[in-house]
XYZ file of C-alpha atoms in Angstrom:
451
model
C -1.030 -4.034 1.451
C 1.792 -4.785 -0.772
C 4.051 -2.813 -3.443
C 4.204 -3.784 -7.114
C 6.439 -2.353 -9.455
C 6.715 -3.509 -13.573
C 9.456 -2.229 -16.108
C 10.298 -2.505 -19.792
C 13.458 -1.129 -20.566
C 16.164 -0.577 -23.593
C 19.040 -2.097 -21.294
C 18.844 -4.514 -17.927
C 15.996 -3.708 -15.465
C 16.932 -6.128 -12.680
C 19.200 -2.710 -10.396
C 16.289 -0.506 -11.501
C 13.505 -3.565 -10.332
C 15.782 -3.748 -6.914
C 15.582 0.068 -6.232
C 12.172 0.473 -7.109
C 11.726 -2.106 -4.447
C 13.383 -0.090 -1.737
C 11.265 3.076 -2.252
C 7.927 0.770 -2.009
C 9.666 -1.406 1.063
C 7.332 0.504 3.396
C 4.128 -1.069 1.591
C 5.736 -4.549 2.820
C 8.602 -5.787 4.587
C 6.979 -9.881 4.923
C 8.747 -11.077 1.501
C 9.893 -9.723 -2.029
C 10.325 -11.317 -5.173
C 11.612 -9.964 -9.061
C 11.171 -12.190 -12.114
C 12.778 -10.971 -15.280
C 12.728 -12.187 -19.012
C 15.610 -12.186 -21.563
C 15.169 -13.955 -24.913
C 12.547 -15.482 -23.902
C 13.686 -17.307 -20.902
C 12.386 -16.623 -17.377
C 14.819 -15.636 -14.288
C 13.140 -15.355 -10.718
C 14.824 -14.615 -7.208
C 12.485 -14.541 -4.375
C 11.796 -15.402 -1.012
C 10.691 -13.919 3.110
C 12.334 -10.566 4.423
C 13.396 -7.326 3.321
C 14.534 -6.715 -0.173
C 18.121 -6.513 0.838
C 18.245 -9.448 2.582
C 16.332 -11.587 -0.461
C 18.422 -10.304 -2.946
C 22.200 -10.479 -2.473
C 25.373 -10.113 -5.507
C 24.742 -13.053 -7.376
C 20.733 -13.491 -7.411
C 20.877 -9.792 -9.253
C 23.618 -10.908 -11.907
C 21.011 -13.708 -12.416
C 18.277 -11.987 -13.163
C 19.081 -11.039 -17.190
C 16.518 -9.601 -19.583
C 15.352 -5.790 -20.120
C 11.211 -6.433 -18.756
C 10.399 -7.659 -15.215
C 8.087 -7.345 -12.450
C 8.553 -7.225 -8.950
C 6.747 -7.503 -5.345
C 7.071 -6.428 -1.904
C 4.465 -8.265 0.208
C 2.680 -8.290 3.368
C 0.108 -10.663 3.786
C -3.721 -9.968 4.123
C -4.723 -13.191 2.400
C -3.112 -16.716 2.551
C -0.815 -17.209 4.839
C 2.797 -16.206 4.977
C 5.163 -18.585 4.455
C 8.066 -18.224 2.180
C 5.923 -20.359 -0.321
C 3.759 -17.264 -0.969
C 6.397 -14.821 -2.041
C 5.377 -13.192 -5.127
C 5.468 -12.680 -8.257
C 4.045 -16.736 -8.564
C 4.418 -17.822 -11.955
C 1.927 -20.362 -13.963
C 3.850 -21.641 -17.734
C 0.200 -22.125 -19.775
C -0.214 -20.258 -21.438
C 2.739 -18.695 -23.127
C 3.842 -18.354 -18.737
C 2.778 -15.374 -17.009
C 4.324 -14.254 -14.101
C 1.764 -12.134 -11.672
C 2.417 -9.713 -8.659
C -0.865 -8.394 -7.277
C -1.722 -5.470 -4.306
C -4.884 -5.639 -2.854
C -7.377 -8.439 -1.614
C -10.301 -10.658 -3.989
C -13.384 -11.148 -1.956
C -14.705 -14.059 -3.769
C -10.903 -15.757 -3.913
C -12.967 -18.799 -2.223
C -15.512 -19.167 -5.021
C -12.880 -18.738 -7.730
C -10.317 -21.363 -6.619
C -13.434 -23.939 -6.090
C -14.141 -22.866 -9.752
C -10.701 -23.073 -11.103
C -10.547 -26.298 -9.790
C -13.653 -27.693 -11.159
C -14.344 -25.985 -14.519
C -11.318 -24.160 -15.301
C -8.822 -27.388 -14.394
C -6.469 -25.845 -12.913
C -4.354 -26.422 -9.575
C -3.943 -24.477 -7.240
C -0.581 -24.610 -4.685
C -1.392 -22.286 -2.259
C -4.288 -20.509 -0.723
C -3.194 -16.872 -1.727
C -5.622 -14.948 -3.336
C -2.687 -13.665 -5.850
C -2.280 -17.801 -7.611
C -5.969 -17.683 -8.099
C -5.965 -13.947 -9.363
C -3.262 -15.303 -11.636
C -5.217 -18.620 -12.816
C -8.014 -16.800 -13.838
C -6.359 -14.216 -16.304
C -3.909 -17.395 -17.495
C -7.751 -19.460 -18.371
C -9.039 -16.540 -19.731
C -5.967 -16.074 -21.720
C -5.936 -19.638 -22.862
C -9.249 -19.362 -24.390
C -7.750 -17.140 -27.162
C -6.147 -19.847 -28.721
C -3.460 -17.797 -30.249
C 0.252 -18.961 -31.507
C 1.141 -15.199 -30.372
C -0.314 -12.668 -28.149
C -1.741 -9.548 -29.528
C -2.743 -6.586 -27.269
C -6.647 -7.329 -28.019
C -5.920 -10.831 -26.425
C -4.777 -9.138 -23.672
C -7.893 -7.227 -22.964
C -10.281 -9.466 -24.200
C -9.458 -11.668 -21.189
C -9.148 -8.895 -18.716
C -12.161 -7.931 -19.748
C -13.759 -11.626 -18.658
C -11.376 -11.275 -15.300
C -13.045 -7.991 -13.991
C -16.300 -9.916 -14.943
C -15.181 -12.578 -12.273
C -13.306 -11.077 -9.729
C -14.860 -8.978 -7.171
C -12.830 -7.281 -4.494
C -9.723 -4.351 -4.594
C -6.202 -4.417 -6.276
C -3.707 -3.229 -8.361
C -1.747 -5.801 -10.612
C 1.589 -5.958 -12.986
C 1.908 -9.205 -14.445
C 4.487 -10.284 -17.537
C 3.570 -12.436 -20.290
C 7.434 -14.447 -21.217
C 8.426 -13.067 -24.791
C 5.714 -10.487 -25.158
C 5.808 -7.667 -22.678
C 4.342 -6.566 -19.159
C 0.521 -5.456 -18.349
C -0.656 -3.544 -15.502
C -4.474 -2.931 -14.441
C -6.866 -1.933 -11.567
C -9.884 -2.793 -10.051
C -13.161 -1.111 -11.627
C -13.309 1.235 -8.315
C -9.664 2.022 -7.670
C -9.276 1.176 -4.458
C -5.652 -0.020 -4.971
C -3.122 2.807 -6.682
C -1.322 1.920 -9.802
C 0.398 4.837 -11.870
C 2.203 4.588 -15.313
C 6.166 6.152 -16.302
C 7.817 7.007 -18.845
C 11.316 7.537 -19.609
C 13.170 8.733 -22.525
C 16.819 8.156 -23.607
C 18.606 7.825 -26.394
C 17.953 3.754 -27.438
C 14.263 4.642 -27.233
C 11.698 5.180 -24.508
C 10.800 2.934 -21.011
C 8.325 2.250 -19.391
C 7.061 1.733 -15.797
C 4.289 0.748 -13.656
C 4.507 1.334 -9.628
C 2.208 0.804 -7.057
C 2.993 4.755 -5.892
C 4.864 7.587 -8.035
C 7.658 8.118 -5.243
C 9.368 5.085 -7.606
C 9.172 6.414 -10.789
C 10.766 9.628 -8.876
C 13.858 7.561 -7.645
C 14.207 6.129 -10.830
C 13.854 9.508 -13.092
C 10.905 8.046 -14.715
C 8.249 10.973 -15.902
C 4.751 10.613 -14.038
C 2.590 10.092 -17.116
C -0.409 9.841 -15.348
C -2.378 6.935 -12.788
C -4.057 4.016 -14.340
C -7.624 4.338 -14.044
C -10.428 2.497 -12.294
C -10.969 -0.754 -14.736
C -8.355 0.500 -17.378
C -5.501 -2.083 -18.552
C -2.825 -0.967 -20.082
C -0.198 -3.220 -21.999
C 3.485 -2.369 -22.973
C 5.145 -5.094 -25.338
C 8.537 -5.429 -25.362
C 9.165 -3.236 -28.176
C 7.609 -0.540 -25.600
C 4.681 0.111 -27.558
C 2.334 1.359 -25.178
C -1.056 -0.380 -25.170
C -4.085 0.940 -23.105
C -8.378 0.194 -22.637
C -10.952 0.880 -20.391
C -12.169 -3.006 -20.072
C -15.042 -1.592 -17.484
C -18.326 -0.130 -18.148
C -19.195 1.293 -15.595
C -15.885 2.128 -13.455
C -16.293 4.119 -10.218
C -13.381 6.207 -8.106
C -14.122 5.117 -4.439
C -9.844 4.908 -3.486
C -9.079 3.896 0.203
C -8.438 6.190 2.278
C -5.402 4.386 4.318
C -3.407 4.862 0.707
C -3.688 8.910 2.329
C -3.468 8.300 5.964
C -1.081 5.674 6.317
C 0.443 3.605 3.580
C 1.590 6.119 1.081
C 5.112 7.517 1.255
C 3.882 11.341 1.436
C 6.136 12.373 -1.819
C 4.138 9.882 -3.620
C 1.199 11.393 -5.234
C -1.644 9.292 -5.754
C -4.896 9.598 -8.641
C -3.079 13.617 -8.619
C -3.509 14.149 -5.367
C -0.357 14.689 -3.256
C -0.451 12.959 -0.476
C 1.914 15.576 1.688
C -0.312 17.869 1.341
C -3.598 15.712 2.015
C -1.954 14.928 5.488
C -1.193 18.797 5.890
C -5.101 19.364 5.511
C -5.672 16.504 8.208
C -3.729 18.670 10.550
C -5.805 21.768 9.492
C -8.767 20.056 9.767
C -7.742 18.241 13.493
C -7.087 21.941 14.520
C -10.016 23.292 13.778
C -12.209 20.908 15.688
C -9.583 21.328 18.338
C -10.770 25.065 18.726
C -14.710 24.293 17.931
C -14.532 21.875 20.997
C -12.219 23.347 23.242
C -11.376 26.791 22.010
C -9.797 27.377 25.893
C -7.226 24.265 25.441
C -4.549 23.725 28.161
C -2.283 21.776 25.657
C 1.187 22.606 26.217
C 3.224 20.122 23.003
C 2.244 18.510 20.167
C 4.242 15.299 19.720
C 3.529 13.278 16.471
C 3.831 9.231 16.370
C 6.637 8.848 14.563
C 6.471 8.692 11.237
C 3.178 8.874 9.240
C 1.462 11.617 11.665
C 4.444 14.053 11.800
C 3.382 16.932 8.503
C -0.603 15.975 10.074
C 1.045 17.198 13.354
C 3.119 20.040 12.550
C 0.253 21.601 10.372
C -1.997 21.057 13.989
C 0.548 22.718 15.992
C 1.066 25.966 13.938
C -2.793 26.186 13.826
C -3.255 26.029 17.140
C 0.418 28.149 18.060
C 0.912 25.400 20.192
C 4.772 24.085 20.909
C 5.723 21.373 18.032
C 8.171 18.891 19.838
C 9.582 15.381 18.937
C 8.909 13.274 22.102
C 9.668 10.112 20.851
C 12.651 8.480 19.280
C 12.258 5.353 17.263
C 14.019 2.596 16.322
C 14.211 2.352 12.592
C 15.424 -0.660 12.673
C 11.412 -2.345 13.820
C 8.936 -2.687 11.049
C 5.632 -0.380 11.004
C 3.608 -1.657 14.084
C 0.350 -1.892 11.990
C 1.627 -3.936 9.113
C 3.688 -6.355 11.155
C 1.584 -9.762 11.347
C 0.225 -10.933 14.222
C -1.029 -9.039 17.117
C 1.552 -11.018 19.774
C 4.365 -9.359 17.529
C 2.520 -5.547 17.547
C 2.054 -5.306 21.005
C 6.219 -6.383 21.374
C 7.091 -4.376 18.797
C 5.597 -0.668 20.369
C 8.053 -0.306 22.899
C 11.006 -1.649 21.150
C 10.060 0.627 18.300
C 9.472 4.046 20.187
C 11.364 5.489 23.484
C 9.789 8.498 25.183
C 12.455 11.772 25.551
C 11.387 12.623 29.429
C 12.149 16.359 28.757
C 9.528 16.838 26.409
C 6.864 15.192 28.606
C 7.606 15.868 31.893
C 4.266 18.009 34.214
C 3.313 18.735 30.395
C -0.055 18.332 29.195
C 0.922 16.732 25.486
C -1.428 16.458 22.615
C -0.108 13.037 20.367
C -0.974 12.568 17.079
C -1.409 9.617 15.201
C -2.604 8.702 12.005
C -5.074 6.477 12.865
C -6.671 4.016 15.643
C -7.173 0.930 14.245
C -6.873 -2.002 17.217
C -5.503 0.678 19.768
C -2.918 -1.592 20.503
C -0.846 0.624 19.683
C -2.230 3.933 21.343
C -2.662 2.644 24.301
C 1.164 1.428 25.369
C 1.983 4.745 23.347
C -0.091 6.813 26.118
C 1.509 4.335 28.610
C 4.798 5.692 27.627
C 3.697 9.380 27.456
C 2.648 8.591 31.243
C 5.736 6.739 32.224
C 7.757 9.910 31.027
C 6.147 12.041 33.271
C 3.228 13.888 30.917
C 0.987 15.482 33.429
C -2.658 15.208 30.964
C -2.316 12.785 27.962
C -4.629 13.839 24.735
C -4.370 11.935 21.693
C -5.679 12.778 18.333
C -6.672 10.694 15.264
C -5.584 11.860 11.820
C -8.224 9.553 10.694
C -11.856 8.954 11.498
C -12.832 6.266 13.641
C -12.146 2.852 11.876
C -15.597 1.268 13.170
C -16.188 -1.494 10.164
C -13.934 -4.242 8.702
C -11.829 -3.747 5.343
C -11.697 -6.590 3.034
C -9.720 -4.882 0.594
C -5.969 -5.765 1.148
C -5.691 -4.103 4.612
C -4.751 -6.346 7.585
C -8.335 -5.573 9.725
C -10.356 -8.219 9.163
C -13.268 -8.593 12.058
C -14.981 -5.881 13.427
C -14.234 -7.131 16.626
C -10.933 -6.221 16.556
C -11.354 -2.253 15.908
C -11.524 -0.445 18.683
C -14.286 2.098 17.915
C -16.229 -0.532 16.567
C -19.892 -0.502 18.864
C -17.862 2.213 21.371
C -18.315 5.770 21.621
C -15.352 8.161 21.390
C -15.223 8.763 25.323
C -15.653 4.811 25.726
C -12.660 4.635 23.429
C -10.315 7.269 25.121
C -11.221 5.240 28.243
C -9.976 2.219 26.593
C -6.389 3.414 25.042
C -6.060 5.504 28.211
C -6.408 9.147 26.994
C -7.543 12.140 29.298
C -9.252 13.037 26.182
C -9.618 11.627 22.537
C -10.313 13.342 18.978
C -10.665 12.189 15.619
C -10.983 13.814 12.722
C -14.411 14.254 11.007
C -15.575 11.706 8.207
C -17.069 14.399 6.383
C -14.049 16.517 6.427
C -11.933 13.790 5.196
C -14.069 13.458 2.292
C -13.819 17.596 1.484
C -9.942 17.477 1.864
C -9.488 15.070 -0.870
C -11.468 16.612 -3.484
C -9.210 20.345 -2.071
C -6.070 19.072 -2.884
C -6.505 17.225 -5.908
C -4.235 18.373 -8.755
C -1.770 19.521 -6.267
């Protein structure tokens, strides 16, 4: 999961790139990386951490020019050094800067092709340089002194034919303006801005609309499944379906987890979706134990809280917040490495005694994924004196691998992957465990879009 952000403006766009960043800093907190273009030369400031530790005084006063892209990374392919920072950058042809969201599933088959037939290097295993070499080769093939929006999507067009997987690109060509695009199922968000003013309008691309909101950009509308869209850098807005067939399967961690919830995502708001996960919770709740004993419900800070208040006033149960975190941690599941997960739970979340103590508490999470992370949770629920411990899953169980830019890689590492529920409350150490229905998550998304 990463956040990708692309701008062409009347005036500077390297502030605008850096606060863009900020909003999206929750999609990764690894590395980040802005590359901007002024007359035609190139200006790039990258490198690991948080945005506002990469970019200090001078690195934004160097990065001139009115178009640029920019990248907020954590790594699901590659590995991730410093080296690996995004946007990478290839000069032939024209030089094309790339920042890309999501994960290629045939990255191995493509760099052994790039390689071979294509002749191209490669300096890094991310799946982001080879993403890049293969639009820059299918660009090349054009031929052309100077790049015309059919060149553009004539060899998108050939890189959807030979990349398989999920993601959500921006990507600037030096001297002739900034394209953004999705994969053919739109499993990675991307949505389109606009902003008027006086010198004429601007344009943006973000990986969620919660950035065009912090920078008063309109929400135009999100780029579709397979669709490119090109904005030269007279901001002349350039768009095609380069798919035939494009399907809407979107994951459903952009609802659950990753999204901030005053983004909205392909029109669905993604407040609200979590407020229907909390209806939904509640309702099984009563189907399977309409005479509950639970005295709280306590949310995991921060993604399960609206899930959890909606639960609470459903069930007229007590809303509390038991736990107090540290906002100074990272987000558990995006941190890499599972040595640096299981540290990072108790350093990230303290337990409030009062609000636990010969209570039986309901938590609420927005997912299980590993159960690292529910388990020392219940620990510290326990510790603090809860007398029953249930926990609830916003989400239904995670029981197969995602290849698609999220961090879960082998089946072996999801908990309620080959388990039963009750095996899996066993496991994480719940009195008893509930997740929410697949087939209701399906129903809640179709409710709520256009809201």
């Amino acid at each position: 999961m990463c956040g990708i952000v692309g701008i062409v403006g009347v005036g500077a766009v390297n502030q605008r790139l850096y606060d863009a960043l900020t909003v999206l800093q929750h999609r990764g907190q690894d590395a980040a990386g802005i590359t901007t273009c002024g007359e035609g030369e190139l200006y790039v400031r990258k490198g690991s951490g948080l945005v506002r530790d990469v970019f200090q005084q001078h690195h934004m006063l160097e990065l001139k020019g009115n178009v640029g892209i920019g990248h907020v990374r954590y790594p699901t392919a590659g590995c991730d050094s410093a080296s690996e920072a995004q946007p990478f950058y290839v000069n032939a042809p024209y030089g094309i800067c790339l920042g890309h969201n999501g994960n290629l599933t045939n990255a191995t088959e493509l760099a052994e092709i790039l390689i071979r037939e294509d002749r191209r290097h490669l300096n890094t295993t991310s799946d982001s340089e080879v993403l890049l070499n293969v639009f820059a080769s299918e660009l090349q093939r054009v031929g052309t002194a100077r790049v015309t929006p059919a060149d553009v999507f004539a060899a998108l067009t050939a890189v959807y034919r030979r990349c398989r997987g999920g993601y959500a690109v921006v990507a600037m060509i030096i001297g002739h303006g900034i394209l953004g695009f999705r994969d053919p199922n739109g499993i990675r968000p991307l949505v389109l801005g606009e902003r008027s003013t006086a010198r004429g309008t601007e344009w943006m691309l973000a990986s969620e609309s919660v950035a065009l909101d912090a920078l008063s950009f309109r929400l135009v509308r999100d780029v579709t499944p397979g669709e490119a869209v090109f904005i030269d850098e007279q901001g002349r807005l350039h768009t095609q379906q380069c798919v035939a067939t494009p399907r809407h399967t979107p994951c459903i961690f952009e609802y659950v987890y990753f999204a901030r919830p005053d983004s909205k995502i392909d029109n669905i708001s993604v407040y609200r979706a979590r407020m229907r996960m909390g209806d939904r919770l509640a309702d099984k709740i009563l189907r399977e134990r309409p005479r509950h004993d639970i005295d709280v419900v306590i949310p995991v800070p921060d993604t399960s809280r609206t899930s959890a208040l909606q639960l609470a006033q459903r069930l007229s149960v007590k809303y509390r917040e038991g736990f107090i975190k540290n906002r100074y941690i990272g987000r558990t599941f995006i941190m890499p490495g599972q040595d640096e997960r299981e540290k990072s739970v108790r350093r990230k979340l303290n337990a409030i005694d009062l609000e636990f103590r010969g209570k039986t508490v309901l938590l609420i999470d927005d997912s299980i994924v590993r159960g690292t992370t529910s388990a020392q949770i219940i620990e510290l629920a326990r510790e603090a004196g809860a007398k029953k411990v249930y926990f609830a899953s916003a989400a239904p169980p995670v029981r197969f691998p995602n290849v698609y830019g999220i961090d879960m890689p082998a089946a072996s590492e999801l908990v309620a992957s080959g388990r039963t529920v009750e095996e899996v409350a066993r496991l994480i150490g719940a009195d008893w465990l509930v997740y929410q229905d697949r087939r209701e998550r399906r129903g809640k998304l179709k409710v709520v879009r256009g809201s």
